[in-house]
């Protein structure tokens, strides 16, 4: 008796739409759970070289939180091509581009390959409670970004 390993093929997996409320969520924990959904690791049919993930719509992205004093201490840096590197704090980025805080956190948790670009394109982030994907009927996803305690016993 032999068992076969399942390999998903592109277009074979049905992709669902999920709605996540980012209000009062900690950025790192929320981004970790979103990255798992985008990659498809929450499914038993996960295949690393195929995009088996779902679409995720995040609302209230401007109301996410950092733990501790990261709003002032965390720095986002990028290189422009000129002789110095640009830098801004997390609070400055929140004022200018509140959706970029969560997008960068999720992007850094995805694999570093061409498939990650496809996965990141399935992440839709909106500032405020309204979104433009009502036609896809996203299901509300609860319990993301929560601390999971192991039961002792």
Phi, psi and omega in degrees: 000126179242148175252144180256142176274133180279131175238115178289147177249151181303133180084356183276330184268132177282126183263129180263166177248133180238144178247126182237132175264120184274003184294128179060027177261145176279132190303309185296317181291320178294317181296323179297315180291323178293319180298322178297318179294319181293324180282333182093015181288350178279354181258150174287346181264021181300130175230124188299326186265007179234141179283097182254012185277177182252170173274142179232126177251123180248126175248162182058045182291339181281353183255016177287164183234157167247149175275152179070214182253039184289341179299328179262325187275328183287131181241136173255125182238151175206159184252130185260348185106344175273182191284351178235161180266136179278152182207146174209155180277168181295325179291324176294320179292326178297321179291319185277308184221082184295334180286336184289338179296311181287323180298318179294321180295319179290318181301321182286346178264354178273163177297154182266074179207184183291333179293333179296328177296318177296320180295318182292331177292343178272001177263120180245115184247132181233140174271123183100174187277352183263149175219166186256019184243037178293331182293334180277353179052063180292141178273140180289131182251117182258158172081011177280148177077010181269152176282129180261121180264136175280139178277131178263137180177000000 
